[in-house]
Tab-separated table of C-alpha atoms and ligand atoms in Angstrom:
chain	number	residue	atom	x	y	z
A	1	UNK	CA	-11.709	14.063	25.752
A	2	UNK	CA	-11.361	12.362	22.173
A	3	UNK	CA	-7.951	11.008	23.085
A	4	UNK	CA	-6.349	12.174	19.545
A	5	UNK	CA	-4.206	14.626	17.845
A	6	UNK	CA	-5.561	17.695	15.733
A	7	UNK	CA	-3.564	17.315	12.546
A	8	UNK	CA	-1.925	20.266	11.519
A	9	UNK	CA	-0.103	21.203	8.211
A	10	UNK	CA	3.299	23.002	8.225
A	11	UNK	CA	4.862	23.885	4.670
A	12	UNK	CA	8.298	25.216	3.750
A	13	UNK	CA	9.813	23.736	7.191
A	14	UNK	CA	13.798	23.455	7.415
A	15	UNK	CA	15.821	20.527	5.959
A	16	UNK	CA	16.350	19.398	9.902
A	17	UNK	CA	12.490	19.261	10.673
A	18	UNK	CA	11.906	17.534	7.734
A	19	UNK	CA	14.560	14.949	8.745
A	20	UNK	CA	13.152	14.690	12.129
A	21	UNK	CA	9.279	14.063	10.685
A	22	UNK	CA	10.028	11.928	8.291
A	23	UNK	CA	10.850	8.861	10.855
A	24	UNK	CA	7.119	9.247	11.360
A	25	UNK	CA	5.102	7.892	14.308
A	26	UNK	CA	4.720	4.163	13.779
A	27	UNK	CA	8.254	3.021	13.552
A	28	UNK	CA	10.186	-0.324	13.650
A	29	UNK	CA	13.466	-1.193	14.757
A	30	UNK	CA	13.991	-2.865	10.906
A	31	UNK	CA	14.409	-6.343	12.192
A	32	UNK	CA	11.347	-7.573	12.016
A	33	UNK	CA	9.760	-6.049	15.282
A	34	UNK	CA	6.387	-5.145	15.795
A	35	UNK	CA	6.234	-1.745	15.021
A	36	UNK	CA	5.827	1.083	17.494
A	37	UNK	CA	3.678	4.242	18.003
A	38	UNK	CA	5.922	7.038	19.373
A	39	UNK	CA	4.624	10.191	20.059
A	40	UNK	CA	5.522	12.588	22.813
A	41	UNK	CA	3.103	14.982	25.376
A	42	UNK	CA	5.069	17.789	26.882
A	43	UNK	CA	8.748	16.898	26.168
A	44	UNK	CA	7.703	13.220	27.287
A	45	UNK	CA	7.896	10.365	24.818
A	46	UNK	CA	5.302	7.436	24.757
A	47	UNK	CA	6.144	4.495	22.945
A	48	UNK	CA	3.438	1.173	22.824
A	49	UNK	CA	3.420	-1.826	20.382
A	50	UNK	CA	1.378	-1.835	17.740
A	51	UNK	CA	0.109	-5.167	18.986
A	52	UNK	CA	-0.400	-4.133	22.645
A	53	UNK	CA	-3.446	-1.666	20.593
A	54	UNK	CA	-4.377	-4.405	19.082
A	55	UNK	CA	-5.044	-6.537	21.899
A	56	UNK	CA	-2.843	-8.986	20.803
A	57	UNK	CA	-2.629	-12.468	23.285
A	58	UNK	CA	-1.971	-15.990	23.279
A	59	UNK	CA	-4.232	-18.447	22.747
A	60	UNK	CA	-4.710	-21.681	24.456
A	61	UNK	CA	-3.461	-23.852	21.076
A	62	UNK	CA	-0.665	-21.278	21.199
A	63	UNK	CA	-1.612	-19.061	18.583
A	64	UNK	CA	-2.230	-15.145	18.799
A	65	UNK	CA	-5.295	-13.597	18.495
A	66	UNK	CA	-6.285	-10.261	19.384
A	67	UNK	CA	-9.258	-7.454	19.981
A	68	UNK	CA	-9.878	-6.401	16.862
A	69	UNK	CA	-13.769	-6.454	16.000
A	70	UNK	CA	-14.183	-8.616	12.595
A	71	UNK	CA	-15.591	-6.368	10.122
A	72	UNK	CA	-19.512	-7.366	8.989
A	73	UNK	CA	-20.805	-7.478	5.462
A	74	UNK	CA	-22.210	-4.200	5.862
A	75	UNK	CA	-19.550	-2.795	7.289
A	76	UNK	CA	-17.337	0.017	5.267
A	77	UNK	CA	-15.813	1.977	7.847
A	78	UNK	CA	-14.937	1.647	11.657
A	79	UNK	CA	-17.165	1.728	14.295
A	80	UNK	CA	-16.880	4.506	16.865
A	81	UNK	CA	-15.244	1.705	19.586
A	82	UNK	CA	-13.161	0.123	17.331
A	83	UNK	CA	-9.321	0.189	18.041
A	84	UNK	CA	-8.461	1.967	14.842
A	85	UNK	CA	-10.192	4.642	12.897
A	86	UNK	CA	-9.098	6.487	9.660
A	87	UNK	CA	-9.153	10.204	8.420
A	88	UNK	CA	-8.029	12.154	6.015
A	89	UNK	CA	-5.374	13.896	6.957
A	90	UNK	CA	-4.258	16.168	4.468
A	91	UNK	CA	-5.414	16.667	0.673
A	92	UNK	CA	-2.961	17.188	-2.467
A	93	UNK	CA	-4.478	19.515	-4.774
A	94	UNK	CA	-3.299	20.424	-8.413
A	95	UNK	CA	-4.165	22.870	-11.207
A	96	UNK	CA	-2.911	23.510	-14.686
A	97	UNK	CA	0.061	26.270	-14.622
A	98	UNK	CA	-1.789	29.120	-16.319
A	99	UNK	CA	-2.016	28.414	-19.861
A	100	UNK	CA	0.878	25.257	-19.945
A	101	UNK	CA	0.306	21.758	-19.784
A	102	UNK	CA	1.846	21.426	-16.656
A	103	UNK	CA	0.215	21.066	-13.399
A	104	UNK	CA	1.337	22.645	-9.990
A	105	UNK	CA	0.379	20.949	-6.371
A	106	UNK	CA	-0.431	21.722	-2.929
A	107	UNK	CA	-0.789	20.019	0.467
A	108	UNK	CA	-3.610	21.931	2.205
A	109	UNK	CA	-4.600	20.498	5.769
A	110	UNK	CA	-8.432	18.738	5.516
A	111	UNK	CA	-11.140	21.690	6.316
A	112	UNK	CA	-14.843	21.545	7.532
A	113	UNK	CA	-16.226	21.246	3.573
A	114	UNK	CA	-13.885	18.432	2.923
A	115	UNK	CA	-15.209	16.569	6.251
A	116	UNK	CA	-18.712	16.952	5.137
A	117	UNK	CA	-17.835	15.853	1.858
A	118	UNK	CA	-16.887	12.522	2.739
A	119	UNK	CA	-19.928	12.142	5.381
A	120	UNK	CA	-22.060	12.710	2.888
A	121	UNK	CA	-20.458	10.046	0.899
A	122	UNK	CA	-21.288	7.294	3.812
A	123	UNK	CA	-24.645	8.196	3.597
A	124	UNK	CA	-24.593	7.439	0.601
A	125	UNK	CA	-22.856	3.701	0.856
A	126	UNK	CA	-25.138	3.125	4.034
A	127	UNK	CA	-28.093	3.768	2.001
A	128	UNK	CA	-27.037	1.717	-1.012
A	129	UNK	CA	-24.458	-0.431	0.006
A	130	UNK	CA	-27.053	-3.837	0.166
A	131	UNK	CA	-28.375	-3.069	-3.300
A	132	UNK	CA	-25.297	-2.951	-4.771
A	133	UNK	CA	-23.718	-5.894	-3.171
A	134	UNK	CA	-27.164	-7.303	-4.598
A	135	UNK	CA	-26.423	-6.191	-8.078
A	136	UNK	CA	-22.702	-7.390	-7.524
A	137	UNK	CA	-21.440	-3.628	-8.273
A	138	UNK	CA	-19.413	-4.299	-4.916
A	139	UNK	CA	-17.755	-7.476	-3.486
A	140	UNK	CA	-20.236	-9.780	-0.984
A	141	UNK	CA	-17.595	-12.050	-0.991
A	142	UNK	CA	-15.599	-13.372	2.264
A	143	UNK	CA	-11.566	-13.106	2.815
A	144	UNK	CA	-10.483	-17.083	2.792
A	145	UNK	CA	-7.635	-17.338	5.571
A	146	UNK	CA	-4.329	-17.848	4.111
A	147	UNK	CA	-0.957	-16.724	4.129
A	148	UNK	CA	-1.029	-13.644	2.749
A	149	UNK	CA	-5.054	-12.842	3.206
A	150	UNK	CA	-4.927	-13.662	7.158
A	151	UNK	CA	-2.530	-10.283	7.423
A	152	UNK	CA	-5.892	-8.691	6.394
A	153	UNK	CA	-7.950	-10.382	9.120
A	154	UNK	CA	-5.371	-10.298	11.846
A	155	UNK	CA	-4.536	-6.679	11.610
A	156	UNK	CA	-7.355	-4.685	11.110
A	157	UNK	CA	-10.563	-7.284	11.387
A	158	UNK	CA	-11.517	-6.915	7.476
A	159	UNK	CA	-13.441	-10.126	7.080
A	160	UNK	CA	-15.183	-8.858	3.235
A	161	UNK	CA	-13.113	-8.073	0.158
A	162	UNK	CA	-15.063	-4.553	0.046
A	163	UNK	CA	-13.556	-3.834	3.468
A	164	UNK	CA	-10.052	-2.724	2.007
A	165	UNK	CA	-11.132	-0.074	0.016
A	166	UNK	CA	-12.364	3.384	1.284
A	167	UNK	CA	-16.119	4.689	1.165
A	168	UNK	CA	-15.415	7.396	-1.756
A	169	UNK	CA	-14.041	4.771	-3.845
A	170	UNK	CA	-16.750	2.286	-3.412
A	171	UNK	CA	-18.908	4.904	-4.392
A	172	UNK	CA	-17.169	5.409	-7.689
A	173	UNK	CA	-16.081	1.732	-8.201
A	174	UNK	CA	-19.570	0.386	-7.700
A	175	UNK	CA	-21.051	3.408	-10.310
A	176	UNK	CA	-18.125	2.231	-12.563
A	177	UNK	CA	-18.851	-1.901	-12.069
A	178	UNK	CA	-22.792	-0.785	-13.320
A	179	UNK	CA	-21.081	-0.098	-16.140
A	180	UNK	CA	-18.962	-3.098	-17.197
A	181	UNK	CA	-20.809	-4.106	-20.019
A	182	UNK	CA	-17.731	-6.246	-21.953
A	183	UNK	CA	-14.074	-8.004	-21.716
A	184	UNK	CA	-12.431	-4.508	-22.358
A	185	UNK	CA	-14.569	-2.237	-19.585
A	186	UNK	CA	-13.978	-5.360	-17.355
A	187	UNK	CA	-10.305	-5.319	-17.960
A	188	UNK	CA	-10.055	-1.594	-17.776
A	189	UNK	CA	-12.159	-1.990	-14.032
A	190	UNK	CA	-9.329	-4.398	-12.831
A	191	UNK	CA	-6.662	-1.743	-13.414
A	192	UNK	CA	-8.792	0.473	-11.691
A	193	UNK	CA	-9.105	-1.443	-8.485
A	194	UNK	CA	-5.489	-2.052	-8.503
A	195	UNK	CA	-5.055	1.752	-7.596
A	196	UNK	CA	-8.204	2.017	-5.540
A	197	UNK	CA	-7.632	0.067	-2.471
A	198	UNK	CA	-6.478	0.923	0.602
A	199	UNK	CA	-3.351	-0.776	0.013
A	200	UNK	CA	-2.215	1.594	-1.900
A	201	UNK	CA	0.903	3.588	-0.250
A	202	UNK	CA	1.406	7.025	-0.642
A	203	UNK	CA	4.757	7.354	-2.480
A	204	UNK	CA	7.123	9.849	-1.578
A	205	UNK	CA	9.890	9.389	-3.907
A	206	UNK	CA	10.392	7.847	-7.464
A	207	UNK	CA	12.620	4.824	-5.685
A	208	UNK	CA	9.758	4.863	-2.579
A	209	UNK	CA	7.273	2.092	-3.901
A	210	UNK	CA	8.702	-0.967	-1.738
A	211	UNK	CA	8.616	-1.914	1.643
A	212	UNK	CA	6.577	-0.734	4.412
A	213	UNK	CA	6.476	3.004	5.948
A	214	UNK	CA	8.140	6.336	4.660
A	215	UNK	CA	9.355	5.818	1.524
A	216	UNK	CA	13.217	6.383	1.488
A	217	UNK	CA	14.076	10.231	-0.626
A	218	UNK	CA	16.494	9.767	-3.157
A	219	UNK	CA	15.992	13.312	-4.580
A	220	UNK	CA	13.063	13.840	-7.091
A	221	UNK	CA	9.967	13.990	-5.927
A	222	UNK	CA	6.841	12.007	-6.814
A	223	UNK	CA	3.775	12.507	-4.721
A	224	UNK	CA	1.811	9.477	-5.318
A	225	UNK	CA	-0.513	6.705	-4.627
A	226	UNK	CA	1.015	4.051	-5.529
A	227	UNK	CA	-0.747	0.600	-6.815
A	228	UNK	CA	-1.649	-2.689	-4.979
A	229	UNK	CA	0.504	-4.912	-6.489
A	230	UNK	CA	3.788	-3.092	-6.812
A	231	UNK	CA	4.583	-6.177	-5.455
A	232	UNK	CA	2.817	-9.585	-4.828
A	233	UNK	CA	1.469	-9.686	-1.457
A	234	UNK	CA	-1.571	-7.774	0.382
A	235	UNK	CA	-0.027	-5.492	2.563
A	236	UNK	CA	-1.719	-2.774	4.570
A	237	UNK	CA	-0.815	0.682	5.977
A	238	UNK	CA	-1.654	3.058	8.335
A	239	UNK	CA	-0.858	5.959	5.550
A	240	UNK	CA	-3.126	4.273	2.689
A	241	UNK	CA	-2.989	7.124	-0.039
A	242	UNK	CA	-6.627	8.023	-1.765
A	243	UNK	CA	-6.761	8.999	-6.030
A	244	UNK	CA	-8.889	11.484	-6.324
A	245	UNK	CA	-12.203	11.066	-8.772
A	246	UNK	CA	-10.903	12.470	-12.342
A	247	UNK	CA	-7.205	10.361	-12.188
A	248	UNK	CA	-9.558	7.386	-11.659
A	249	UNK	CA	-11.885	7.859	-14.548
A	250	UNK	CA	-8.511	8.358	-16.164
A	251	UNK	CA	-7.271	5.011	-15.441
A	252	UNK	CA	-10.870	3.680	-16.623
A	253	UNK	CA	-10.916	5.311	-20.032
A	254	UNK	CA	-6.914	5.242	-21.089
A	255	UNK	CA	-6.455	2.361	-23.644
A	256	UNK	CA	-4.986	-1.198	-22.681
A	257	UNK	CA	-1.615	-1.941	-23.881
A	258	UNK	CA	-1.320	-3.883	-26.965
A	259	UNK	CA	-0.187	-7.251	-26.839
A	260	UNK	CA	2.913	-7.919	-29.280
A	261	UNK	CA	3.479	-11.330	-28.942
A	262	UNK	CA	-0.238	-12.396	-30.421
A	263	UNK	CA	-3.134	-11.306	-32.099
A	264	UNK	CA	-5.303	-14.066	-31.793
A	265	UNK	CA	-5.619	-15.942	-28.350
A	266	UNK	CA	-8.023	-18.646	-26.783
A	267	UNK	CA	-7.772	-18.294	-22.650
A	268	UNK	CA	-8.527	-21.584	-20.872
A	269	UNK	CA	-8.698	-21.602	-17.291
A	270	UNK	CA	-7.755	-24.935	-15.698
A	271	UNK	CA	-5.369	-27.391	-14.189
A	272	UNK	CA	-2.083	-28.323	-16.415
A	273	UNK	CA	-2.301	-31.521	-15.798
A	274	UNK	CA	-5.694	-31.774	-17.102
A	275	UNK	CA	-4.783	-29.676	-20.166
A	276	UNK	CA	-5.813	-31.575	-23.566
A	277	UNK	CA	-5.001	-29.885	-26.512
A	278	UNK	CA	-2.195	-30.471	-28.371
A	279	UNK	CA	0.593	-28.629	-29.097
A	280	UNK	CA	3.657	-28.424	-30.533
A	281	UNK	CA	5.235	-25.634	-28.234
A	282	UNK	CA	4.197	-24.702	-24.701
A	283	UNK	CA	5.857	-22.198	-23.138
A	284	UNK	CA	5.301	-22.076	-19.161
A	285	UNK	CA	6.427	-20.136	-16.559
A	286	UNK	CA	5.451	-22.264	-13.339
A	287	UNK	CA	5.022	-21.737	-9.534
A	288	UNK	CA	7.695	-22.473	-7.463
A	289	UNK	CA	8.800	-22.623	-3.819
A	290	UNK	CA	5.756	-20.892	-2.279
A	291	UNK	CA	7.526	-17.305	-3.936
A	292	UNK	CA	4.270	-15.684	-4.352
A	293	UNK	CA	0.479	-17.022	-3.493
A	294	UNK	CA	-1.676	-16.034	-6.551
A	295	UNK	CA	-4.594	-18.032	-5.492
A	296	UNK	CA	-4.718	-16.122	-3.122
A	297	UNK	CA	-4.106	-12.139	-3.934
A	298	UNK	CA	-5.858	-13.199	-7.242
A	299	UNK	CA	-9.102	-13.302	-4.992
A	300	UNK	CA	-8.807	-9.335	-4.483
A	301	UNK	CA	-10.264	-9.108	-8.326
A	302	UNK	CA	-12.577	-12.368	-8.414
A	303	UNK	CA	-14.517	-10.507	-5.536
A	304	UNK	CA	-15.593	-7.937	-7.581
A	305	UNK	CA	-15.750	-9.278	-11.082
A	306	UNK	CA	-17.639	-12.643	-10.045
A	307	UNK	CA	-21.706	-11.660	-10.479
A	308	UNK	CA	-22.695	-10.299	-13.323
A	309	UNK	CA	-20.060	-10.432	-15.803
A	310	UNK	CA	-20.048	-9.624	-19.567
A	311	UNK	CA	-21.027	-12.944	-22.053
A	312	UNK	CA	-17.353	-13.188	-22.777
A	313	UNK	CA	-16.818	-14.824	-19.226
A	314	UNK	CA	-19.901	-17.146	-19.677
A	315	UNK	CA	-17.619	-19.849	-18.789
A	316	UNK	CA	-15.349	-18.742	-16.464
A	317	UNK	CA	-15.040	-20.013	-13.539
A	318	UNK	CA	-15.265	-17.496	-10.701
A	319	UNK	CA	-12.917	-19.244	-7.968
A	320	UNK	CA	-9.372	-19.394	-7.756
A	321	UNK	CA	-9.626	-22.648	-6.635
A	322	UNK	CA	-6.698	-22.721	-4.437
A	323	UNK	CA	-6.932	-26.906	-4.057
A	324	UNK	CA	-5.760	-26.699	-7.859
A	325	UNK	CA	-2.815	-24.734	-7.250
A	326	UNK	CA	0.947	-26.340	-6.920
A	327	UNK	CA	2.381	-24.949	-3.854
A	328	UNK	CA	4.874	-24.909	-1.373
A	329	UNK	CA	8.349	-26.671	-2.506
A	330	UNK	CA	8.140	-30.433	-0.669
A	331	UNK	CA	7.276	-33.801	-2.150
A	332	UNK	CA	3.806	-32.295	-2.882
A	333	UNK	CA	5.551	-29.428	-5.066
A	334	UNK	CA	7.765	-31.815	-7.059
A	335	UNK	CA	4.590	-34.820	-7.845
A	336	UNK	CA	2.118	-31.627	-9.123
A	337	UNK	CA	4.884	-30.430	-11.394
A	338	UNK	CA	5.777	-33.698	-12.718
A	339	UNK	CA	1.842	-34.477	-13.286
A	340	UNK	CA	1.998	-31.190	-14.969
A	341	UNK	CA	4.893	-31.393	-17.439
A	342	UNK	CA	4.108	-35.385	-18.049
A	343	UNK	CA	0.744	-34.103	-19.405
A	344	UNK	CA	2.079	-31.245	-21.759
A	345	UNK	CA	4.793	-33.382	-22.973
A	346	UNK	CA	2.540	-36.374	-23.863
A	347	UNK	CA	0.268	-33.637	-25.717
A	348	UNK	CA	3.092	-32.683	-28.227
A	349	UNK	CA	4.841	-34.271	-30.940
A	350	UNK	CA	8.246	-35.848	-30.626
A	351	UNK	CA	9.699	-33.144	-31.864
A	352	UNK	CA	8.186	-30.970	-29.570
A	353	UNK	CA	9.684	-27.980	-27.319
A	354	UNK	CA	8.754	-26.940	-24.048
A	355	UNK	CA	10.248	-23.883	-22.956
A	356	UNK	CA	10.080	-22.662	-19.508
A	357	UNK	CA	10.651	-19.628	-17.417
A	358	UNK	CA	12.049	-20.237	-14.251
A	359	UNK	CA	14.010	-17.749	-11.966
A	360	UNK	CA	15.122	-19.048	-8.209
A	361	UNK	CA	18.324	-18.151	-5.870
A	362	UNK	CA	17.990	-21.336	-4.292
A	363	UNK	CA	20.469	-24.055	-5.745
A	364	UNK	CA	18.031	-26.914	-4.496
A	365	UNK	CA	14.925	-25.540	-5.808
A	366	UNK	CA	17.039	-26.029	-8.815
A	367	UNK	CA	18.140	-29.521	-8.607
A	368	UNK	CA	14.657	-29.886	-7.685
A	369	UNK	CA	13.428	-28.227	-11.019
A	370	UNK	CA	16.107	-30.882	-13.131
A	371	UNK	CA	14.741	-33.752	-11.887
A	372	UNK	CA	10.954	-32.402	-12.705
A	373	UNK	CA	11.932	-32.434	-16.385
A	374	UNK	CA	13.692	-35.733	-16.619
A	375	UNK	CA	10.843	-37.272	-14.420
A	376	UNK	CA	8.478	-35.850	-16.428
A	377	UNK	CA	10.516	-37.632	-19.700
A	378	UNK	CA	11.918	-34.470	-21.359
A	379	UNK	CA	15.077	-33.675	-22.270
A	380	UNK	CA	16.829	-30.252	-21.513
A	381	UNK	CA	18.217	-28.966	-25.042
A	382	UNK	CA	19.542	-25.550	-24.214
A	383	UNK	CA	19.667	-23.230	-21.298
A	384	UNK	CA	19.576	-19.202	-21.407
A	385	UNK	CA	20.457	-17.117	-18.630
A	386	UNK	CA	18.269	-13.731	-18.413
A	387	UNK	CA	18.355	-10.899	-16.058
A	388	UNK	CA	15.220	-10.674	-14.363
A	389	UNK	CA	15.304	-7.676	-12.298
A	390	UNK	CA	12.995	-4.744	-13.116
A	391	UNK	CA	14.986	-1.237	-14.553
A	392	UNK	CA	13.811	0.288	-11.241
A	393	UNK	CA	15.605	-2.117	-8.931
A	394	UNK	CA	18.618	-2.096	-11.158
A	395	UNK	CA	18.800	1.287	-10.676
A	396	UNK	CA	18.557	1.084	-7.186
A	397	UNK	CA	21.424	-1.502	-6.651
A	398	UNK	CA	23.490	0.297	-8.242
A	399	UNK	CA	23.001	3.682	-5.626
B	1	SAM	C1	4.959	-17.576	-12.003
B	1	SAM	S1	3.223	-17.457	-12.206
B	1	SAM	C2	2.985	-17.010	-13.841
B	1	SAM	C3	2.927	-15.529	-13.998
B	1	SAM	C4	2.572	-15.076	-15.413
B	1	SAM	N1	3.558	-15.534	-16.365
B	1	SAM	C5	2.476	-13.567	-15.423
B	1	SAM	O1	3.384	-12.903	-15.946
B	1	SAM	O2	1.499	-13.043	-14.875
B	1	SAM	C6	2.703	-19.105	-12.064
B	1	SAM	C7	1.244	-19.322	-12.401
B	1	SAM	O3	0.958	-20.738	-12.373
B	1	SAM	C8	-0.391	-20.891	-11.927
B	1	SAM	N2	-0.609	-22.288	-11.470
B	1	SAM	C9	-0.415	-22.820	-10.241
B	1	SAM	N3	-0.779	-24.122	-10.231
B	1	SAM	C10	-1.214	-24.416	-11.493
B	1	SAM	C11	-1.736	-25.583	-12.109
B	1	SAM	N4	-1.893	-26.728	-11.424
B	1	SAM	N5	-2.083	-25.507	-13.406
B	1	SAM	C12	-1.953	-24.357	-14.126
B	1	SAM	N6	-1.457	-23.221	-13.589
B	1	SAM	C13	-1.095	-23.253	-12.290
B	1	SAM	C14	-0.481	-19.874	-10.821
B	1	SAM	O4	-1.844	-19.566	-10.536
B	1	SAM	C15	0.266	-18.675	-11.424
B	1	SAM	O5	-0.633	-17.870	-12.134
């Protein structure tokens, strides 16, 4: 008894069935429940929390912990008696449309060859997977707790940064880190990982890259993995979508976009109010109110660039030294912001501008932002109000 579902493929079903599928097995209610697995054994349906799998209990000090193993260093895939295992569960294949540029695709269900494929892939990670983490062609590099990295942790035990991406890609991404050799191929790896991880949802419609689940279908089709940071947290999924070898060497060899705004640029990495150059514009676009944590997601690319880096890093500091960052949007917030600006304005010329970026719904967050500037002894000279929101999310409001 394996306790699981064979996972069968059905094409060219009816509108109806396709309706009834697409609520999928893990649902939510949508208001911020745990999510359910529903499934159904002869006409009977079965519904248990996510977090009853888990294991999920109270602690002592009133916090929840649960049964998940912790992932080890070595580690790359589940364990046989762990609570959650992954598969493949169907494969998307595409050829060229006899002599056109265009492609056609297929869903085939996963067969006997494709299985043996990817077991001969964790032989190979078991064999090498200490050398490279040696070599630092793959992360060795614990997940800090945090606010967004403990989601990691608490729901499916990864402990390592190498521990959200799948053994075909470390296979690829480590042969691909053995061959960063300088600031572009490094550059050109990062975009690479961003599409490589098993955060990456599989996409289902052109507006379906937010939010967690099916994405919703609002005609046209788009079949897709989609990347990591589509937005600007970690999140993970039970339906993690996997690029297949020849889009990812794509990825890795299609040229960076040009900058337009310089040519010429010196990156320094540290604390603005320790900056000491001066200047007679800055132009900042600060942290504020705890929107997004990038010491924290930033980590998911300092664990694999870190060891081993190209000279042009020489003196980069690996570390996204989270102590340095201004957070959260109390007293704490308001003093590292004034520190900041004070410094920047006493390292420009009377005549000096500062101009800086700053987008927030909340009216006190504002007030809050005034009375940075005048306590930091500048003067606000002008104002311009400019839409933020992305083309796609536009678009999307407007439906
Ligand atoms: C709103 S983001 C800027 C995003 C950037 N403009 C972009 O498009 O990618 C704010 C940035 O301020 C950085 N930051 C936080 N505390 C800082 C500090 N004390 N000194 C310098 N930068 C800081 C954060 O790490 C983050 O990268």
């Amino acid at each position: 008894m394996h306790k699981r579902y064979e996972i069968a493929l059905r094409c060219g079903v009816s509108r109806t069935e396709l309706d009834e599928a697409e609520v999928g097995t893990v649902r939510s209610d949508g208001r911020g429940q745990e999510p359910y697995l529903v499934h159904a054994v002869n006409g009977i349906e079965y519904r248990t929390k996510i977090s009853t799998l888990r294991g999920d209990y109270r602690r002592e000090d009133g916090t929840t912990g649960n049964r998940l193993r912790l992932w080890d260093r070595d580690d790359f895939a589940p364990l046989s008696d762990d609570v959650f295992w992954d598969r493949p569960y169907a494969i998307h294949w595409k050829r060229r449309k006899g002599n056109s540029k265009k492609e056609e695709f297929e869903f085939r269900a996963v067969t006997g060859g494709d299985l043996a494929r990817e077991s001969t892939i964790d032989d190979l990670v078991t064999q090498k997977i200490a050398d490279w983490q040696a070599n630092g062609w793959i992360p060795d590099m614990r997940i800090e707790p945090g606010d967004k990295t403990d989601e990691l942790i608490r729901t499916r035990g990864w402990t390592f940064w190498h521990h959200l991406f799948p053994p075909r890609h470390l296979l690829l991404l480590a042969l691909m880190r053995s061959r960063v050799t300088d600031a572009r191929t490094a550059l050109l790896f990062a975009r690479v990982l961003d599409y490589t991880s098993k955060l990456c949802r599989w996409t289902t419609s052109s507006a379906g890259s937010s939010g967690q689940g099916a994405g919703k279908r609002t005609g046209g089709a788009s079949d897709n993995p989609s990347n990591v940071f589509y937005n600007q947290a970690l999140n993970t999924f039970f339906n993690y979508g996997c690029r297949s070898s020849s889009e990812i060497l794509e990825l890795f060899s299609k040229p960076l976009p040009n900058s337009q705004i310089f040519r010429q640029a010196n990156v320094v990495n540290m604390s603005a109010s320790e900056f000491d150059a001066t200047n007679d514009i800055y132009i900042t676009d600060p942290p504020y109110g705890d929107a997004v944590k990038y010491e924290e997601i930033l980590e998911f690319f300092i664990a694999w660039l870190r060891k081993n880096l190209p000279p042009e890093f020489a003196g980069w500091v690996w570390d996204s030294r989270r102590s340095l960052a201004i957070q959260g949007d109390d007293e704490a917030f308001r003093r590292g912001m004034v520190a900041a600006y004070r410094r920047m304005a006493e390292l420009m010329p009377d005549n000096g501008i500062q101009v800086i970026m700053f987008t927030h719904q909340s009216g006190a967050i504002w007030a809050d932002m005034a009375n940075i500037v005048w306590a930091s002894s500048l003067r606000v000279t002008a104002a311009w109000y400019v839409v933020t929101e992305t083309d796609s999310a536009l678009r999307e409001a407007a439906t």
